[in-house]
Amino acid sequence: MDNGIVRLTYEHIPQQTIQSPAETPVVRADVRIAAKHIGYVAGAGDEVPDVLRQLGCDVTLLEAPDLANGDLSKFDAIVTGVRAVNLRGDLRISHDRLWEYVEQGRDGVVQYNVLDGFNTRRARCTMPGRIPSPSAGIA
Protein backbone atom coordinates (compact mmCIF):
# COMPACT_ATOMS: atom_id res chain seq x y z
CA MET A 1 0.00 0.00 0.00
CA ASP A 2 1.34 3.44 -1.00
CA ASN A 3 -0.69 6.52 0.02
CA GLY A 4 -3.91 4.51 0.08
CA ILE A 5 -3.24 2.85 -3.29
CA VAL A 6 -3.05 -0.94 -3.61
CA ARG A 7 -1.93 -2.54 -6.87
CA LEU A 8 -2.94 -6.13 -7.54
CA THR A 9 -0.67 -7.80 -10.05
CA TYR A 10 -1.38 -11.37 -11.14
CA GLU A 11 -0.36 -13.14 -14.35
CA HIS A 12 -3.89 -14.34 -15.16
CA ILE A 13 -5.63 -10.88 -15.00
CA PRO A 14 -4.75 -7.28 -15.96
CA GLN A 15 -3.23 -5.18 -13.19
CA GLN A 16 -5.88 -3.75 -10.86
CA THR A 17 -5.47 -0.53 -8.88
CA ILE A 18 -7.57 0.07 -5.79
CA GLN A 19 -7.61 3.43 -4.05
CA SER A 20 -8.88 3.81 -0.50
CA PRO A 21 -11.48 6.49 0.16
CA ALA A 22 -9.93 9.91 0.71
CA GLU A 23 -10.19 11.40 4.17
CA THR A 24 -9.39 14.80 5.59
CA PRO A 25 -9.90 16.27 9.03
CA VAL A 26 -12.50 19.02 9.36
CA VAL A 27 -11.87 21.80 11.83
CA ARG A 28 -14.42 24.29 13.09
CA ALA A 29 -13.00 27.79 13.11
CA ASP A 30 -14.28 31.11 14.40
CA VAL A 31 -13.69 33.19 11.26
CA ARG A 32 -13.78 36.95 11.60
CA ILE A 33 -13.77 39.11 8.51
CA ALA A 34 -12.39 42.64 8.73
CA ALA A 35 -12.97 43.50 5.05
CA LYS A 36 -16.72 43.37 4.38
CA HIS A 37 -16.80 45.08 0.95
CA ILE A 38 -14.46 43.33 -1.46
CA GLY A 39 -13.61 44.18 -5.06
CA TYR A 40 -12.66 40.93 -6.77
CA VAL A 41 -10.77 40.43 -10.04
CA ALA A 42 -11.67 36.91 -11.16
CA GLY A 43 -9.00 34.45 -12.20
CA ALA A 44 -9.03 30.96 -13.71
CA GLY A 45 -11.91 28.71 -12.58
CA ASP A 46 -12.48 31.01 -9.65
CA GLU A 47 -14.91 30.05 -6.87
CA VAL A 48 -13.42 32.30 -4.19
CA PRO A 49 -16.08 35.05 -4.57
CA ASP A 50 -18.79 32.54 -3.62
CA VAL A 51 -16.81 31.45 -0.56
CA LEU A 52 -16.32 35.07 0.50
CA ARG A 53 -20.07 35.61 0.15
CA GLN A 54 -20.70 32.56 2.35
CA LEU A 55 -18.51 34.24 4.97
CA GLY A 56 -20.76 37.30 4.85
CA CYS A 57 -18.76 39.55 2.53
CA ASP A 58 -20.26 41.81 -0.11
CA VAL A 59 -18.27 40.89 -3.24
CA THR A 60 -18.24 42.96 -6.43
CA LEU A 61 -16.63 41.40 -9.49
CA LEU A 62 -14.42 44.04 -11.07
CA GLU A 63 -14.35 44.35 -14.85
CA ALA A 64 -12.06 46.43 -17.09
CA PRO A 65 -14.02 49.72 -16.70
CA ASP A 66 -14.03 49.31 -12.89
CA LEU A 67 -10.27 48.78 -12.82
CA ALA A 68 -9.60 51.68 -15.18
CA ASN A 69 -12.00 54.31 -13.85
CA GLY A 70 -14.19 52.92 -11.06
CA ASP A 71 -14.31 54.19 -7.48
CA LEU A 72 -12.02 51.68 -5.76
CA SER A 73 -12.20 53.55 -2.45
CA LYS A 74 -15.59 51.98 -1.71
CA PHE A 75 -13.87 48.61 -1.15
CA ASP A 76 -12.23 47.50 2.10
CA ALA A 77 -9.98 45.21 0.04
CA ILE A 78 -9.29 44.24 -3.54
CA VAL A 79 -8.46 40.62 -4.25
CA THR A 80 -7.09 39.20 -7.49
CA GLY A 81 -7.93 35.59 -8.25
CA VAL A 82 -5.60 32.76 -9.15
CA ARG A 83 -3.76 33.60 -12.39
CA ALA A 84 -5.81 36.79 -12.86
CA VAL A 85 -2.61 38.68 -13.67
CA ASN A 86 -1.83 36.13 -16.36
CA LEU A 87 -5.34 36.05 -17.85
CA ARG A 88 -6.49 39.66 -17.58
CA GLY A 89 -4.73 42.29 -19.65
CA ASP A 90 -6.99 44.92 -18.07
CA LEU A 91 -5.52 44.03 -14.67
CA ARG A 92 -1.98 44.49 -15.97
CA ILE A 93 -2.95 47.85 -17.50
CA SER A 94 -4.42 48.97 -14.15
CA HIS A 95 -1.37 47.84 -12.16
CA ASP A 96 -0.31 51.36 -11.10
CA ARG A 97 -3.86 52.29 -10.12
CA LEU A 98 -4.12 49.24 -7.86
CA TRP A 99 -0.75 50.09 -6.27
CA GLU A 100 -2.08 53.57 -5.49
CA TYR A 101 -5.05 51.91 -3.77
CA VAL A 102 -2.69 49.84 -1.59
CA GLU A 103 -0.34 52.76 -0.92
CA GLN A 104 -3.33 54.67 0.47
CA GLY A 105 -3.43 52.10 3.28
CA ARG A 106 -6.01 49.75 1.83
CA ASP A 107 -5.65 45.99 1.58
CA GLY A 108 -4.73 44.20 -1.63
CA VAL A 109 -4.46 40.41 -1.92
CA VAL A 110 -2.84 38.75 -4.93
CA GLN A 111 -3.42 35.03 -5.15
CA TYR A 112 -1.11 32.68 -7.05
CA ASN A 113 0.15 34.00 -10.39
CA VAL A 114 3.16 33.56 -12.62
CA LEU A 115 4.39 37.12 -12.23
CA ASP A 116 6.48 37.40 -15.37
CA GLY A 117 7.16 41.12 -15.73
CA PHE A 118 4.67 42.08 -12.99
CA ASN A 119 6.30 44.32 -10.39
CA THR A 120 5.83 43.04 -6.82
CA ARG A 121 8.88 44.71 -5.29
CA ARG A 122 6.84 47.45 -3.62
CA ALA A 123 4.72 44.99 -1.64
CA ARG A 124 4.97 44.83 2.13
CA CYS A 125 3.95 41.91 4.29
CA THR A 126 1.70 42.96 7.16
CA MET A 127 1.52 39.43 8.58
CA PRO A 128 5.10 38.12 8.99
CA GLY A 129 5.35 34.37 8.65
CA ARG A 130 2.24 34.12 6.45
CA ILE A 131 4.02 34.13 3.07
CA PRO A 132 3.71 30.62 1.55
CA SER A 133 7.10 30.80 -0.17
CA PRO A 134 10.25 32.55 1.04
CA SER A 135 11.11 33.30 -2.60
CA ALA A 136 7.79 35.12 -3.18
CA GLY A 137 9.63 38.43 -3.51
CA ILE A 138 7.78 40.30 -0.79
CA ALA A 139 9.90 42.63 1.32
PDB file of C-alpha atoms in Angstrom:
ATOM      1  CA  MET A   1       0.000   0.000   0.000  1.00  0.00           C
ATOM      2  CA  ASP A   2       1.344   3.438  -0.998  1.00  0.00           C
ATOM      3  CA  ASN A   3      -0.693   6.517   0.018  1.00  0.00           C
ATOM      4  CA  GLY A   4      -3.908   4.505   0.083  1.00  0.00           C
ATOM      5  CA  ILE A   5      -3.242   2.848  -3.290  1.00  0.00           C
ATOM      6  CA  VAL A   6      -3.051  -0.942  -3.610  1.00  0.00           C
ATOM      7  CA  ARG A   7      -1.927  -2.542  -6.870  1.00  0.00           C
ATOM      8  CA  LEU A   8      -2.935  -6.126  -7.543  1.00  0.00           C
ATOM      9  CA  THR A   9      -0.670  -7.804 -10.046  1.00  0.00           C
ATOM     10  CA  TYR A  10      -1.383 -11.367 -11.144  1.00  0.00           C
ATOM     11  CA  GLU A  11      -0.359 -13.138 -14.353  1.00  0.00           C
ATOM     12  CA  HIS A  12      -3.887 -14.336 -15.163  1.00  0.00           C
ATOM     13  CA  ILE A  13      -5.629 -10.882 -14.999  1.00  0.00           C
ATOM     14  CA  PRO A  14      -4.747  -7.277 -15.956  1.00  0.00           C
ATOM     15  CA  GLN A  15      -3.228  -5.176 -13.189  1.00  0.00           C
ATOM     16  CA  GLN A  16      -5.881  -3.749 -10.864  1.00  0.00           C
ATOM     17  CA  THR A  17      -5.470  -0.530  -8.879  1.00  0.00           C
ATOM     18  CA  ILE A  18      -7.572   0.072  -5.793  1.00  0.00           C
ATOM     19  CA  GLN A  19      -7.608   3.426  -4.053  1.00  0.00           C
ATOM     20  CA  SER A  20      -8.875   3.810  -0.503  1.00  0.00           C
ATOM     21  CA  PRO A  21     -11.481   6.489   0.160  1.00  0.00           C
ATOM     22  CA  ALA A  22      -9.934   9.912   0.705  1.00  0.00           C
ATOM     23  CA  GLU A  23     -10.195  11.399   4.174  1.00  0.00           C
ATOM     24  CA  THR A  24      -9.393  14.799   5.590  1.00  0.00           C
ATOM     25  CA  PRO A  25      -9.904  16.266   9.029  1.00  0.00           C
ATOM     26  CA  VAL A  26     -12.495  19.021   9.358  1.00  0.00           C
ATOM     27  CA  VAL A  27     -11.874  21.803  11.826  1.00  0.00           C
ATOM     28  CA  ARG A  28     -14.418  24.286  13.092  1.00  0.00           C
ATOM     29  CA  ALA A  29     -13.000  27.792  13.105  1.00  0.00           C
ATOM     30  CA  ASP A  30     -14.280  31.111  14.397  1.00  0.00           C
ATOM     31  CA  VAL A  31     -13.685  33.191  11.256  1.00  0.00           C
ATOM     32  CA  ARG A  32     -13.781  36.948  11.604  1.00  0.00           C
ATOM     33  CA  ILE A  33     -13.772  39.105   8.510  1.00  0.00           C
ATOM     34  CA  ALA A  34     -12.386  42.639   8.730  1.00  0.00           C
ATOM     35  CA  ALA A  35     -12.973  43.498   5.054  1.00  0.00           C
ATOM     36  CA  LYS A  36     -16.720  43.369   4.376  1.00  0.00           C
ATOM     37  CA  HIS A  37     -16.803  45.079   0.950  1.00  0.00           C
ATOM     38  CA  ILE A  38     -14.456  43.334  -1.460  1.00  0.00           C
ATOM     39  CA  GLY A  39     -13.612  44.179  -5.056  1.00  0.00           C
ATOM     40  CA  TYR A  40     -12.656  40.933  -6.774  1.00  0.00           C
ATOM     41  CA  VAL A  41     -10.765  40.426 -10.044  1.00  0.00           C
ATOM     42  CA  ALA A  42     -11.671  36.909 -11.160  1.00  0.00           C
ATOM     43  CA  GLY A  43      -9.001  34.454 -12.202  1.00  0.00           C
ATOM     44  CA  ALA A  44      -9.033  30.959 -13.706  1.00  0.00           C
ATOM     45  CA  GLY A  45     -11.905  28.712 -12.582  1.00  0.00           C
ATOM     46  CA  ASP A  46     -12.480  31.008  -9.650  1.00  0.00           C
ATOM     47  CA  GLU A  47     -14.911  30.053  -6.872  1.00  0.00           C
ATOM     48  CA  VAL A  48     -13.421  32.304  -4.188  1.00  0.00           C
ATOM     49  CA  PRO A  49     -16.082  35.054  -4.572  1.00  0.00           C
ATOM     50  CA  ASP A  50     -18.792  32.537  -3.618  1.00  0.00           C
ATOM     51  CA  VAL A  51     -16.813  31.447  -0.562  1.00  0.00           C
ATOM     52  CA  LEU A  52     -16.320  35.072   0.500  1.00  0.00           C
ATOM     53  CA  ARG A  53     -20.066  35.613   0.148  1.00  0.00           C
ATOM     54  CA  GLN A  54     -20.702  32.563   2.346  1.00  0.00           C
ATOM     55  CA  LEU A  55     -18.512  34.237   4.969  1.00  0.00           C
ATOM     56  CA  GLY A  56     -20.755  37.300   4.853  1.00  0.00           C
ATOM     57  CA  CYS A  57     -18.759  39.548   2.529  1.00  0.00           C
ATOM     58  CA  ASP A  58     -20.263  41.805  -0.108  1.00  0.00           C
ATOM     59  CA  VAL A  59     -18.266  40.894  -3.237  1.00  0.00           C
ATOM     60  CA  THR A  60     -18.240  42.960  -6.428  1.00  0.00           C
ATOM     61  CA  LEU A  61     -16.627  41.395  -9.487  1.00  0.00           C
ATOM     62  CA  LEU A  62     -14.420  44.045 -11.073  1.00  0.00           C
ATOM     63  CA  GLU A  63     -14.353  44.351 -14.845  1.00  0.00           C
ATOM     64  CA  ALA A  64     -12.056  46.425 -17.090  1.00  0.00           C
ATOM     65  CA  PRO A  65     -14.020  49.719 -16.695  1.00  0.00           C
ATOM     66  CA  ASP A  66     -14.026  49.306 -12.893  1.00  0.00           C
ATOM     67  CA  LEU A  67     -10.267  48.783 -12.819  1.00  0.00           C
ATOM     68  CA  ALA A  68      -9.597  51.680 -15.178  1.00  0.00           C
ATOM     69  CA  ASN A  69     -12.004  54.315 -13.847  1.00  0.00           C
ATOM     70  CA  GLY A  70     -14.189  52.923 -11.059  1.00  0.00           C
ATOM     71  CA  ASP A  71     -14.305  54.191  -7.476  1.00  0.00           C
ATOM     72  CA  LEU A  72     -12.025  51.684  -5.756  1.00  0.00           C
ATOM     73  CA  SER A  73     -12.203  53.549  -2.447  1.00  0.00           C
ATOM     74  CA  LYS A  74     -15.590  51.976  -1.712  1.00  0.00           C
ATOM     75  CA  PHE A  75     -13.874  48.609  -1.146  1.00  0.00           C
ATOM     76  CA  ASP A  76     -12.226  47.497   2.098  1.00  0.00           C
ATOM     77  CA  ALA A  77      -9.981  45.208   0.044  1.00  0.00           C
ATOM     78  CA  ILE A  78      -9.287  44.242  -3.545  1.00  0.00           C
ATOM     79  CA  VAL A  79      -8.455  40.616  -4.250  1.00  0.00           C
ATOM     80  CA  THR A  80      -7.091  39.202  -7.495  1.00  0.00           C
ATOM     81  CA  GLY A  81      -7.932  35.588  -8.248  1.00  0.00           C
ATOM     82  CA  VAL A  82      -5.598  32.762  -9.149  1.00  0.00           C
ATOM     83  CA  ARG A  83      -3.761  33.598 -12.393  1.00  0.00           C
ATOM     84  CA  ALA A  84      -5.806  36.786 -12.861  1.00  0.00           C
ATOM     85  CA  VAL A  85      -2.609  38.683 -13.673  1.00  0.00           C
ATOM     86  CA  ASN A  86      -1.834  36.129 -16.365  1.00  0.00           C
ATOM     87  CA  LEU A  87      -5.344  36.054 -17.846  1.00  0.00           C
ATOM     88  CA  ARG A  88      -6.488  39.662 -17.584  1.00  0.00           C
ATOM     89  CA  GLY A  89      -4.734  42.295 -19.649  1.00  0.00           C
ATOM     90  CA  ASP A  90      -6.988  44.923 -18.066  1.00  0.00           C
ATOM     91  CA  LEU A  91      -5.520  44.028 -14.672  1.00  0.00           C
ATOM     92  CA  ARG A  92      -1.977  44.495 -15.966  1.00  0.00           C
ATOM     93  CA  ILE A  93      -2.955  47.847 -17.497  1.00  0.00           C
ATOM     94  CA  SER A  94      -4.420  48.967 -14.148  1.00  0.00           C
ATOM     95  CA  HIS A  95      -1.366  47.842 -12.165  1.00  0.00           C
ATOM     96  CA  ASP A  96      -0.311  51.359 -11.097  1.00  0.00           C
ATOM     97  CA  ARG A  97      -3.856  52.291 -10.124  1.00  0.00           C
ATOM     98  CA  LEU A  98      -4.116  49.243  -7.857  1.00  0.00           C
ATOM     99  CA  TRP A  99      -0.747  50.092  -6.275  1.00  0.00           C
ATOM    100  CA  GLU A 100      -2.082  53.568  -5.493  1.00  0.00           C
ATOM    101  CA  TYR A 101      -5.047  51.906  -3.775  1.00  0.00           C
ATOM    102  CA  VAL A 102      -2.686  49.842  -1.593  1.00  0.00           C
ATOM    103  CA  GLU A 103      -0.339  52.755  -0.915  1.00  0.00           C
ATOM    104  CA  GLN A 104      -3.326  54.670   0.473  1.00  0.00           C
ATOM    105  CA  GLY A 105      -3.431  52.105   3.279  1.00  0.00           C
ATOM    106  CA  ARG A 106      -6.009  49.749   1.834  1.00  0.00           C
ATOM    107  CA  ASP A 107      -5.653  45.988   1.578  1.00  0.00           C
ATOM    108  CA  GLY A 108      -4.728  44.197  -1.632  1.00  0.00           C
ATOM    109  CA  VAL A 109      -4.456  40.414  -1.919  1.00  0.00           C
ATOM    110  CA  VAL A 110      -2.840  38.752  -4.934  1.00  0.00           C
ATOM    111  CA  GLN A 111      -3.420  35.034  -5.151  1.00  0.00           C
ATOM    112  CA  TYR A 112      -1.106  32.678  -7.049  1.00  0.00           C
ATOM    113  CA  ASN A 113       0.146  33.995 -10.389  1.00  0.00           C
ATOM    114  CA  VAL A 114       3.164  33.557 -12.620  1.00  0.00           C
ATOM    115  CA  LEU A 115       4.391  37.121 -12.234  1.00  0.00           C
ATOM    116  CA  ASP A 116       6.484  37.398 -15.368  1.00  0.00           C
ATOM    117  CA  GLY A 117       7.155  41.115 -15.735  1.00  0.00           C
ATOM    118  CA  PHE A 118       4.674  42.080 -12.993  1.00  0.00           C
ATOM    119  CA  ASN A 119       6.304  44.318 -10.386  1.00  0.00           C
ATOM    120  CA  THR A 120       5.828  43.041  -6.824  1.00  0.00           C
ATOM    121  CA  ARG A 121       8.876  44.714  -5.287  1.00  0.00           C
ATOM    122  CA  ARG A 122       6.836  47.453  -3.620  1.00  0.00           C
ATOM    123  CA  ALA A 123       4.718  44.986  -1.640  1.00  0.00           C
ATOM    124  CA  ARG A 124       4.969  44.829   2.134  1.00  0.00           C
ATOM    125  CA  CYS A 125       3.945  41.909   4.286  1.00  0.00           C
ATOM    126  CA  THR A 126       1.702  42.958   7.158  1.00  0.00           C
ATOM    127  CA  MET A 127       1.521  39.435   8.576  1.00  0.00           C
ATOM    128  CA  PRO A 128       5.098  38.117   8.990  1.00  0.00           C
ATOM    129  CA  GLY A 129       5.355  34.375   8.649  1.00  0.00           C
ATOM    130  CA  ARG A 130       2.240  34.124   6.451  1.00  0.00           C
ATOM    131  CA  ILE A 131       4.022  34.132   3.073  1.00  0.00           C
ATOM    132  CA  PRO A 132       3.713  30.619   1.554  1.00  0.00           C
ATOM    133  CA  SER A 133       7.099  30.800  -0.171  1.00  0.00           C
ATOM    134  CA  PRO A 134      10.253  32.546   1.042  1.00  0.00           C
ATOM    135  CA  SER A 135      11.109  33.301  -2.601  1.00  0.00           C
ATOM    136  CA  ALA A 136       7.788  35.116  -3.185  1.00  0.00           C
ATOM    137  CA  GLY A 137       9.634  38.435  -3.512  1.00  0.00           C
ATOM    138  CA  ILE A 138       7.782  40.301  -0.786  1.00  0.00           C
ATOM    139  CA  ALA A 139       9.904  42.633   1.324  1.00  0.00           C
TER     140      ALA A 139
END
